Short mmCIF file of N, CA and C in Angstrom, two decimals:
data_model
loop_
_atom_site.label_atom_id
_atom_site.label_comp_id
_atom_site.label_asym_id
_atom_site.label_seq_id
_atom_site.Cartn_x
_atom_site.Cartn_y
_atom_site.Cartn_z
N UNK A 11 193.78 100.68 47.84
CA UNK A 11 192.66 101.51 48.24
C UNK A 11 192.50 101.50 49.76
N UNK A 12 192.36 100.44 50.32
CA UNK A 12 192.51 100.43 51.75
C UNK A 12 193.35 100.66 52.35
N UNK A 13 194.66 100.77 52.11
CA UNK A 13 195.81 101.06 52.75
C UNK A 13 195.60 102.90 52.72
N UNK A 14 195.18 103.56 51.68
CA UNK A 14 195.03 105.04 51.38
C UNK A 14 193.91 105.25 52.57
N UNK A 15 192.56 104.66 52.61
CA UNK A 15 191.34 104.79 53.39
C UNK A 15 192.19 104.74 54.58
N UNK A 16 193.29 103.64 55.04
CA UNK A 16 193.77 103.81 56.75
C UNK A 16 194.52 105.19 56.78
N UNK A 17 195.20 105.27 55.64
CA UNK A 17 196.15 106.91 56.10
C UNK A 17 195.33 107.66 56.10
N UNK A 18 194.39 108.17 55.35
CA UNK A 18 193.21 109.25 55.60
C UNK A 18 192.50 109.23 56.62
N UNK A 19 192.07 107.87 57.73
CA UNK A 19 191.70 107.91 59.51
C UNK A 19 192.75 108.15 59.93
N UNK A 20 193.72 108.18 59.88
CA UNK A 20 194.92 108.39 61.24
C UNK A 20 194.95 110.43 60.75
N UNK A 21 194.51 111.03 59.40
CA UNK A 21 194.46 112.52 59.41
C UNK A 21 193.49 112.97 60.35
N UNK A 22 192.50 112.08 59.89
CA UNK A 22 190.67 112.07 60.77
C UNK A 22 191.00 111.81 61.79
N UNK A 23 191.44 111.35 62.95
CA UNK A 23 191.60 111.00 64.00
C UNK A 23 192.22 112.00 64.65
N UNK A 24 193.73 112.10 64.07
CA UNK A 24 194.13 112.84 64.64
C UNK A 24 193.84 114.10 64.66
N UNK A 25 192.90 114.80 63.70
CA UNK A 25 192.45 116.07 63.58
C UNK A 25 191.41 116.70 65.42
N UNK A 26 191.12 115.47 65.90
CA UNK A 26 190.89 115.51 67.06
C UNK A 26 189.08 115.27 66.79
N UNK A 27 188.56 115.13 67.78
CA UNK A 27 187.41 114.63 67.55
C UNK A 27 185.85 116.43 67.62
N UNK A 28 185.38 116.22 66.72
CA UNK A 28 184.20 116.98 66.39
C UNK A 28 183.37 117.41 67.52
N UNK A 29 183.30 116.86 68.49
CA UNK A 29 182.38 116.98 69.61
C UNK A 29 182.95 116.66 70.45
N UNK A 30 183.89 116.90 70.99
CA UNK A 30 185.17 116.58 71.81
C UNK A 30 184.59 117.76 73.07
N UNK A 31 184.07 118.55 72.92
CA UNK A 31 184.01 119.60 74.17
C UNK A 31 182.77 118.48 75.13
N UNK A 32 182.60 119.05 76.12
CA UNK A 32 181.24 118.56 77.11
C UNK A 32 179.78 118.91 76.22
N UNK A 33 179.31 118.23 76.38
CA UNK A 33 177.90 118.91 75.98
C UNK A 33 176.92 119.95 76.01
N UNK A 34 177.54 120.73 77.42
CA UNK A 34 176.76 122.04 77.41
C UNK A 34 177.88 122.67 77.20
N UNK A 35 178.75 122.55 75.93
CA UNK A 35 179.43 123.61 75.12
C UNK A 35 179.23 123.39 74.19
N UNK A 36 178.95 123.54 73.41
CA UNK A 36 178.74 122.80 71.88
C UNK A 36 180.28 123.71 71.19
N UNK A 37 180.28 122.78 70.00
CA UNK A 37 181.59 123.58 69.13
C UNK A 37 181.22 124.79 68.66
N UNK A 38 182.11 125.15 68.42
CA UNK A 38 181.79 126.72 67.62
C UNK A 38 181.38 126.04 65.94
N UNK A 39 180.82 127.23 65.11
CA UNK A 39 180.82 127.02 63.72
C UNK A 39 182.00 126.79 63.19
N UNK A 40 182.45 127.60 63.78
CA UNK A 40 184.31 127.90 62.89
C UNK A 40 184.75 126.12 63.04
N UNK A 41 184.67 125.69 64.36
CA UNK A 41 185.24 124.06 64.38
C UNK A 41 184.63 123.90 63.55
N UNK A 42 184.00 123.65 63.00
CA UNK A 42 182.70 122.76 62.23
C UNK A 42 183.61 122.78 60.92
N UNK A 43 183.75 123.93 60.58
CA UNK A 43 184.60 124.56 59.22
C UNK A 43 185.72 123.75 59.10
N UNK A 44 186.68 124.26 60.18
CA UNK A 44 188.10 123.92 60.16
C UNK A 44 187.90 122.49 60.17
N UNK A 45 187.00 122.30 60.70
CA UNK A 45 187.18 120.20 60.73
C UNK A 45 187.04 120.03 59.34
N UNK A 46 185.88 119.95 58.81
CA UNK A 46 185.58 119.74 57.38
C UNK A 46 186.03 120.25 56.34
N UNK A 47 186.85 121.59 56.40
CA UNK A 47 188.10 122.07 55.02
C UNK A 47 188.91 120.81 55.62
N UNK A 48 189.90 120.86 56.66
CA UNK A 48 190.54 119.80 56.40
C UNK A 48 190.17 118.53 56.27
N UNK A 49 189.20 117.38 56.64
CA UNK A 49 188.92 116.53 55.91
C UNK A 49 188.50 116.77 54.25
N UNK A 50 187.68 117.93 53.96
CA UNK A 50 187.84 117.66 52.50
C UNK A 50 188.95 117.81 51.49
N UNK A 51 189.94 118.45 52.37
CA UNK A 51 191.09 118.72 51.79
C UNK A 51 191.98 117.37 51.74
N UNK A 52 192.13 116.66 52.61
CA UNK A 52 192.66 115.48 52.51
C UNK A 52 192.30 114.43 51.83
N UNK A 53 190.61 114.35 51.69
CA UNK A 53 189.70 113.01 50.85
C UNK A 53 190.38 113.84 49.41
N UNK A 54 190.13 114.91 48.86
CA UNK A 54 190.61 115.10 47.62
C UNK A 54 191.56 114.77 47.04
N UNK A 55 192.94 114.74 48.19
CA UNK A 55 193.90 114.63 47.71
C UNK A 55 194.16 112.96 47.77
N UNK A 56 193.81 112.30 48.35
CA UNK A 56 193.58 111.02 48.32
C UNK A 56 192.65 110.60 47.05
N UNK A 57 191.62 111.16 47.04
CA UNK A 57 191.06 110.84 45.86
C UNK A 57 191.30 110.87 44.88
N UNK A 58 192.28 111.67 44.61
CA UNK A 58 192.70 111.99 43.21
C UNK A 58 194.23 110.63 43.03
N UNK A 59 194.53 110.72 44.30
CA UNK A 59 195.72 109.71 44.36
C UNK A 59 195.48 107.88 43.60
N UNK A 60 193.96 108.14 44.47
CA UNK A 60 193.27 106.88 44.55
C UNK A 60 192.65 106.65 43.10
N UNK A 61 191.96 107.54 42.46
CA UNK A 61 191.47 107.29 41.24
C UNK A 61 192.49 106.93 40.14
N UNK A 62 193.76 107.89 40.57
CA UNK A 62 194.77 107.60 39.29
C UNK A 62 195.61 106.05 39.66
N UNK A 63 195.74 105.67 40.83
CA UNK A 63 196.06 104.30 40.99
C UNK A 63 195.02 103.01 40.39
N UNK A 64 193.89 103.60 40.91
CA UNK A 64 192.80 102.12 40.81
C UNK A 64 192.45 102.32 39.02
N UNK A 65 191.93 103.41 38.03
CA UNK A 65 192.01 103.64 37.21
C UNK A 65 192.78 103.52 35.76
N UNK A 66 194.31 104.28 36.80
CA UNK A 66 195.30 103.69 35.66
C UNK A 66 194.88 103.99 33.90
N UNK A 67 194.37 105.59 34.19
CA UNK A 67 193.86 105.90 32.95
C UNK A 67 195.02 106.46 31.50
N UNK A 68 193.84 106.49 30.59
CA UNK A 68 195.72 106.70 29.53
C UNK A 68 195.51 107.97 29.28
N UNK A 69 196.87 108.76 28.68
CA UNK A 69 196.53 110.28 28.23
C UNK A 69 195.46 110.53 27.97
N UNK A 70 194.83 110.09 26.50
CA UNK A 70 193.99 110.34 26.11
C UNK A 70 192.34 110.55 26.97
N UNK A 71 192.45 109.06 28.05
CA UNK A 71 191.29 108.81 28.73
C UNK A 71 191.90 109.92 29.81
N UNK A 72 192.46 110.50 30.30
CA UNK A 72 192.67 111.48 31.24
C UNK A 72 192.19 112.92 30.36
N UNK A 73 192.66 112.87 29.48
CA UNK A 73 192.38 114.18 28.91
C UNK A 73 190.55 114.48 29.02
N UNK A 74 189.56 113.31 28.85
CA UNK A 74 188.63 113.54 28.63
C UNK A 74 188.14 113.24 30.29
N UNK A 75 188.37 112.56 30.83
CA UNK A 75 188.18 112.01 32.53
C UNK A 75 187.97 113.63 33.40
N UNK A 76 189.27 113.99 33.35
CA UNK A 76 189.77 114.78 34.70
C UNK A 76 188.81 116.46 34.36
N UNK A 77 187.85 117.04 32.84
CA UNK A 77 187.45 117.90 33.04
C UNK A 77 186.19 117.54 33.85
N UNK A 78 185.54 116.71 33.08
CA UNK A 78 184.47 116.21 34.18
C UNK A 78 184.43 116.00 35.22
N UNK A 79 185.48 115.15 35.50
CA UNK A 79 185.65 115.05 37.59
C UNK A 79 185.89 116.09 37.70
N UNK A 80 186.58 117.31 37.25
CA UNK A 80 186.24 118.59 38.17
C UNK A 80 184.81 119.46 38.28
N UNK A 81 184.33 119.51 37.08
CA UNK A 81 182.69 119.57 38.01
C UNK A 81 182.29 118.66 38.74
N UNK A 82 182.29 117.91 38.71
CA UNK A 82 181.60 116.71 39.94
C UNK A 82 181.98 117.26 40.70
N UNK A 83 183.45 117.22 40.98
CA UNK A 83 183.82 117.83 42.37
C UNK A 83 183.10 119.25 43.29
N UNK A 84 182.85 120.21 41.92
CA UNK A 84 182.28 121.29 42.08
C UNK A 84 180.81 121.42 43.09
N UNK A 85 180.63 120.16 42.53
CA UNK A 85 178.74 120.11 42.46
C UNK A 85 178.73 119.21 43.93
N UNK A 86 179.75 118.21 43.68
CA UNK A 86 179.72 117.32 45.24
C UNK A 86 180.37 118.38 46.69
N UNK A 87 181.11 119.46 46.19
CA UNK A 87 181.27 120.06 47.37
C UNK A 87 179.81 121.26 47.53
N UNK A 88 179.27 121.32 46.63
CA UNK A 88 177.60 122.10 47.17
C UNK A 88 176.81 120.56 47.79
N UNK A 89 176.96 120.23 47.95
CA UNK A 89 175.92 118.92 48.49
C UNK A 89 176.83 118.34 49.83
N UNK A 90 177.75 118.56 49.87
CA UNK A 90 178.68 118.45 51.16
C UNK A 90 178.61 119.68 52.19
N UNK A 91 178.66 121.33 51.53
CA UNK A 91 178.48 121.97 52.48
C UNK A 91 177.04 122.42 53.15
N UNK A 92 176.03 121.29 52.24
CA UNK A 92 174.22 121.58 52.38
C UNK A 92 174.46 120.94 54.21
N UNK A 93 175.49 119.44 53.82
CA UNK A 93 175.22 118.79 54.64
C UNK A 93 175.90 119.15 56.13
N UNK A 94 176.87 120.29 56.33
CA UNK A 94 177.86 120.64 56.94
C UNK A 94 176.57 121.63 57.62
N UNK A 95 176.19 122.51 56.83
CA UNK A 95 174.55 123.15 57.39
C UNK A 95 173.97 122.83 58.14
N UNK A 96 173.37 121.22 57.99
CA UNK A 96 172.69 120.53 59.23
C UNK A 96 173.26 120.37 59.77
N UNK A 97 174.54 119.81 60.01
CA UNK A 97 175.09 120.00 61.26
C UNK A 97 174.84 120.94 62.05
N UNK A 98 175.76 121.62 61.67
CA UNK A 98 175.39 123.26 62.21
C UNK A 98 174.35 123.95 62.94
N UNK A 99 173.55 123.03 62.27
CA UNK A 99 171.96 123.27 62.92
C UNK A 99 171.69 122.66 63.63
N UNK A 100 171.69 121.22 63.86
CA UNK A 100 171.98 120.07 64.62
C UNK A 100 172.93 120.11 65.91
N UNK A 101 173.58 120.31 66.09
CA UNK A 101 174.59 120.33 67.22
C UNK A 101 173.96 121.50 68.32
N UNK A 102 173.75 122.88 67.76
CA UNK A 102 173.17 123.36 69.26
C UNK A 102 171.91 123.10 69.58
N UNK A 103 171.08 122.81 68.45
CA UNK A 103 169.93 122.13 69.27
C UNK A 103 169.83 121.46 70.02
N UNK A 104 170.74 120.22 70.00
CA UNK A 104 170.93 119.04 70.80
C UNK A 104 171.45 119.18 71.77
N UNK A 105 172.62 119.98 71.97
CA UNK A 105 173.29 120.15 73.28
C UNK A 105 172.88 120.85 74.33
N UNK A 106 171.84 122.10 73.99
CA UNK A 106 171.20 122.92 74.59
C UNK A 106 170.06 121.96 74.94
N UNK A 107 169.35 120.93 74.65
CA UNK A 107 167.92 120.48 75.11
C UNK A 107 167.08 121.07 74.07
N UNK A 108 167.37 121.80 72.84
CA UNK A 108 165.79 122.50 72.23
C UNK A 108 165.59 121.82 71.25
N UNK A 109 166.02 120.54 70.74
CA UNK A 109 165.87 119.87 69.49
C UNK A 109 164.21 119.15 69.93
N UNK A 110 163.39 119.69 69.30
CA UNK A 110 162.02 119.00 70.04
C UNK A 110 161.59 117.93 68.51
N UNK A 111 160.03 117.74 68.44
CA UNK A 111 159.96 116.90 67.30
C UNK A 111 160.24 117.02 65.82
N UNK A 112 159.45 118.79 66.22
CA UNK A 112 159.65 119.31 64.77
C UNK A 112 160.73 119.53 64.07
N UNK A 113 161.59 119.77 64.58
CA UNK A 113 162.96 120.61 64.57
C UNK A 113 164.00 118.97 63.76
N UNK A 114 163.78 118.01 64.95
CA UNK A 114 164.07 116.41 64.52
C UNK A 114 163.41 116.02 63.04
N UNK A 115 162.39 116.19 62.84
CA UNK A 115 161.36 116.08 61.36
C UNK A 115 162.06 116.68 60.33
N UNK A 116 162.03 117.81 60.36
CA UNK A 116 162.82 118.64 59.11
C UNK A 116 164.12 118.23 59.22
N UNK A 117 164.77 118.14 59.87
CA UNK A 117 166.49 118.10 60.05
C UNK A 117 166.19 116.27 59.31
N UNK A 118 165.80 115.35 59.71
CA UNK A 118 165.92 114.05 58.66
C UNK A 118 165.57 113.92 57.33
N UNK A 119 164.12 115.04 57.18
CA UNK A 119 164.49 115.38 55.64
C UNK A 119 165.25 116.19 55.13
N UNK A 120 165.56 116.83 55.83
CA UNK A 120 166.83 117.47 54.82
C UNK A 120 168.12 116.62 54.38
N UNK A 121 168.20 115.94 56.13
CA UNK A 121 169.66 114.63 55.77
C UNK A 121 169.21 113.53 54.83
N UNK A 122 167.86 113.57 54.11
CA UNK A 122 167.72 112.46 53.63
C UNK A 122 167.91 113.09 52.38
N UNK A 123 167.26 114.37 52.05
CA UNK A 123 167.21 115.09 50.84
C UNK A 123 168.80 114.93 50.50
N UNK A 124 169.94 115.35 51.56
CA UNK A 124 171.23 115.95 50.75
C UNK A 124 171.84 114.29 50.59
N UNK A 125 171.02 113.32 51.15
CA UNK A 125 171.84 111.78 50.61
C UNK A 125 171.31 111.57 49.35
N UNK A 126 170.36 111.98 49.10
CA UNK A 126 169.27 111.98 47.82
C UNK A 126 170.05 112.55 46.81
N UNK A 127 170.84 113.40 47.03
CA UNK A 127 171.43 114.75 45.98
C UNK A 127 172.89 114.29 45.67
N UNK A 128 172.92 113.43 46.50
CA UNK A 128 174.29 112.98 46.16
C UNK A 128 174.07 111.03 45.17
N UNK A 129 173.68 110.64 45.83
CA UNK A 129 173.31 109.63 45.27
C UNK A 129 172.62 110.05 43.19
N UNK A 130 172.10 111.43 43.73
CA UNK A 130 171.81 111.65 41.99
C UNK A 130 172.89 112.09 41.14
N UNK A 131 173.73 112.65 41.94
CA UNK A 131 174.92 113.37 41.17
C UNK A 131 176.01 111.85 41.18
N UNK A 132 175.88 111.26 42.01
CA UNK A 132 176.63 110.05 40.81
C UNK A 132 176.14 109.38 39.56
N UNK A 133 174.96 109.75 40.01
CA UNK A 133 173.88 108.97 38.53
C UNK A 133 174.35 109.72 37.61
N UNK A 134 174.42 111.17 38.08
CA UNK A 134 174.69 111.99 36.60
C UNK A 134 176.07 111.99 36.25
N UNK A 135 177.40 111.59 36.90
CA UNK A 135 178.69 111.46 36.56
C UNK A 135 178.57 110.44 36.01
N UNK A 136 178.34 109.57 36.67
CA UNK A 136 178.22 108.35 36.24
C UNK A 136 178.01 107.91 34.27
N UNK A 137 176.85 108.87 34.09
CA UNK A 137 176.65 108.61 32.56
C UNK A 137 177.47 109.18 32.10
N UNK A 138 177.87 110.62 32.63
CA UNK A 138 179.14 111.65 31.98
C UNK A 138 180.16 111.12 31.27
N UNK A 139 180.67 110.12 32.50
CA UNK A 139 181.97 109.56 32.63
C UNK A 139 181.92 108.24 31.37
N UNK A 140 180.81 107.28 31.42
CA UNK A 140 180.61 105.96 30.78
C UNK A 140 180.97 107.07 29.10
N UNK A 141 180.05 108.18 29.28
CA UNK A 141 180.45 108.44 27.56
C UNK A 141 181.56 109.16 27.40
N UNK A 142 182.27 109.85 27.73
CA UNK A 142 183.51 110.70 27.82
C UNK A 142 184.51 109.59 27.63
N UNK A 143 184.64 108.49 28.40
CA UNK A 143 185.63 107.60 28.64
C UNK A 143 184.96 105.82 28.46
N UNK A 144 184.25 105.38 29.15
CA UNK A 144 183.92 104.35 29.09
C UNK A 144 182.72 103.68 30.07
N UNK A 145 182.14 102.69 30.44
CA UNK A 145 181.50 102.43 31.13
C UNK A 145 182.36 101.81 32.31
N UNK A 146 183.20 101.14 31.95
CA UNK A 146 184.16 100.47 32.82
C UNK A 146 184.77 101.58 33.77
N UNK A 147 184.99 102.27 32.91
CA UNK A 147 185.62 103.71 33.83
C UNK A 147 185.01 104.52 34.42
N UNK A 148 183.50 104.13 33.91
CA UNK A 148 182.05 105.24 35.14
C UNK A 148 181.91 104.40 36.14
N UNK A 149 182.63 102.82 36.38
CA UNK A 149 181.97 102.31 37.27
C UNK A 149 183.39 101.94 38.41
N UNK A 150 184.10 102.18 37.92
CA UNK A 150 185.79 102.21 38.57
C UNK A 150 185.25 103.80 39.79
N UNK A 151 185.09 104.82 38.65
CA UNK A 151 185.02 105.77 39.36
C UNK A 151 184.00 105.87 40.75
N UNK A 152 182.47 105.23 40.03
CA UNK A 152 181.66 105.19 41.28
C UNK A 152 181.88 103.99 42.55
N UNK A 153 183.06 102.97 42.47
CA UNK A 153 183.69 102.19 43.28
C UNK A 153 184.48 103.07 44.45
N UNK A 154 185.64 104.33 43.59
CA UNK A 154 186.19 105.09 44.59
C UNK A 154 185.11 105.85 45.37
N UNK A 155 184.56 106.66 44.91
CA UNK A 155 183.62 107.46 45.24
C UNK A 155 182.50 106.83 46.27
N UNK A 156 182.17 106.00 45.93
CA UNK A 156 181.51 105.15 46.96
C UNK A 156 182.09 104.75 48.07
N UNK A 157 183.26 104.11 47.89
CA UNK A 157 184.38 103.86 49.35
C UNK A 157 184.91 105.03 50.30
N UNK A 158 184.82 106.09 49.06
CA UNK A 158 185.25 107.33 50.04
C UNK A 158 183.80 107.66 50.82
N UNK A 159 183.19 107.62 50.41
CA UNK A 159 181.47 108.67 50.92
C UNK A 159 181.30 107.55 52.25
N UNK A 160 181.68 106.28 52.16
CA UNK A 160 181.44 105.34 53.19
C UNK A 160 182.53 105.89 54.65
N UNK A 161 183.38 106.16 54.09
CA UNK A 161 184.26 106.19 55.15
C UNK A 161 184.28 107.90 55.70
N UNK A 162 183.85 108.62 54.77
CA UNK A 162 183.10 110.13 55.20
C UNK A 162 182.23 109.99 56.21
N UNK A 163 180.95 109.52 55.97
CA UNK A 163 179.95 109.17 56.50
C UNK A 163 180.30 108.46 57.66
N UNK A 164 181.02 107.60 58.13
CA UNK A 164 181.86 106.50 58.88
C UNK A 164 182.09 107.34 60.45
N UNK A 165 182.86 108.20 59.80
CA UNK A 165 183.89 109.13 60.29
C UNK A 165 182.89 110.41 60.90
N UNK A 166 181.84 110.59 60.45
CA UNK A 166 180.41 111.92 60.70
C UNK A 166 180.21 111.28 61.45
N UNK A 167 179.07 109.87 61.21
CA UNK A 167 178.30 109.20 61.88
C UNK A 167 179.19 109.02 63.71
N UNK A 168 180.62 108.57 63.47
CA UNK A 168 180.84 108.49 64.83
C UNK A 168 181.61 109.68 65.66
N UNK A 169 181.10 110.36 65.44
CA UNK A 169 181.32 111.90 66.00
C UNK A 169 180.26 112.32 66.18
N UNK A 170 179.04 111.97 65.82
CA UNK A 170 177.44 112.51 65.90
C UNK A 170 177.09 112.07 67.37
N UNK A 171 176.83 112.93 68.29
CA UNK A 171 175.84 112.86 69.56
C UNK A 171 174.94 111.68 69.42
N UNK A 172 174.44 110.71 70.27
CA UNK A 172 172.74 109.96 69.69
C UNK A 172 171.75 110.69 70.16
N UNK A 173 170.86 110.97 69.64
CA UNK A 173 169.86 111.68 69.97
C UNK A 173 169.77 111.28 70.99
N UNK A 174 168.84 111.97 71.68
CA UNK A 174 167.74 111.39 73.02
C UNK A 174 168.80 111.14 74.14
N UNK A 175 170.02 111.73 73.58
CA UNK A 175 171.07 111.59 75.03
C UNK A 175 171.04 112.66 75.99
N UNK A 176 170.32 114.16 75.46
CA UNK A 176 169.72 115.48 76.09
C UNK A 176 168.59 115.56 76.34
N UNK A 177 168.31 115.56 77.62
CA UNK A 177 166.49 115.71 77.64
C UNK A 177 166.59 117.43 76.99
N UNK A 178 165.26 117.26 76.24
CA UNK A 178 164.64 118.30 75.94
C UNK A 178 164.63 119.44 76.84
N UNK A 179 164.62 120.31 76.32
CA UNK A 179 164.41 121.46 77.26
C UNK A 179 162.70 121.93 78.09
N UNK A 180 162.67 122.01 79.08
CA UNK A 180 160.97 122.33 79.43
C UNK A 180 160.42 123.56 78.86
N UNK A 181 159.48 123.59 78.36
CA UNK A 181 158.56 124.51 77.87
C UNK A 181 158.23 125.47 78.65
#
């Protein structure tokens, strides 16, 4: 698992960094995109690598496993592109100076809401999976899934501006 998590940073890395321009350029949307199809394109394919290694499921438990992980997947990429949104929203505020309190207020509930939405949609695989296949195997699964979202998050978090590094803009 860790050896997969290092080849998936050296894709992340080298994909070049998210906020790589100066600050009074902010990225375009389109970067935003192209960064995140290809990281999600790569966690998938790792993931799927990773689940069938750590798993080690049998025909049968695959037969019933892999329809369900594809809605999950479905449902975890609407809660991934909620969160690709704030960005989006996030980045020219900040670079321009106009991110004021309010703007900061809503933008943490929303990032708290779409951690909220994800954290529920494992709850709900989670049982999917324990009855489809097993409990052992709902909790194998929320092990990968958890290691990946860490090293997602990992990988966001240090590409994220810190706040309060732009003074505000004057009124």
């Amino acid at each position: 698992m860790i050896g997969r998590l290092a080849g998936l940073a050296g894709v992340v890395f080298a994909s070049g960094s998210l906020f790589a321009q100066a600050p009074s350029e902010p990225s375009d949307a389109s970067e935003f995109q192209t960064y995140f199809q290809l990281l999600r394109s790569d966690v998938s394919a790792t993931k799927i690598r990773t689940i069938n290694e750590v798993m080690k499921l049998t025909g049968p438990e695959a037969e019933k496993f892999w329809p369900v992980y594809r809605k999950y997947e479905k449902e975890l990429t609407a809660v991934a592109e909620r969160k690709l949104a704030l960005i989006r929203e996030f980045a020219p505020l900040h670079f321009s100076g106009r991110l004021d309190d309010q703007q900061a207020a809503k933008l943490a509930a929303r990032w708290l809401k779409n951690t909220q939405e994800r954290l529920d949609l494992w709850k709900k695989y989670h049982k999917q999976i324990s009855k489809a296949v097993s409990p052992i195997r709902a909790a194998q699964f929320l092990q990968v899934e958890h290691q990946m979202a860490l090293f997602i998050d990992l990988n966001i978090a240090a590409e994220m501006p810190a706040l309060g590094t732009i003074k505000p803009a004057q009124k």
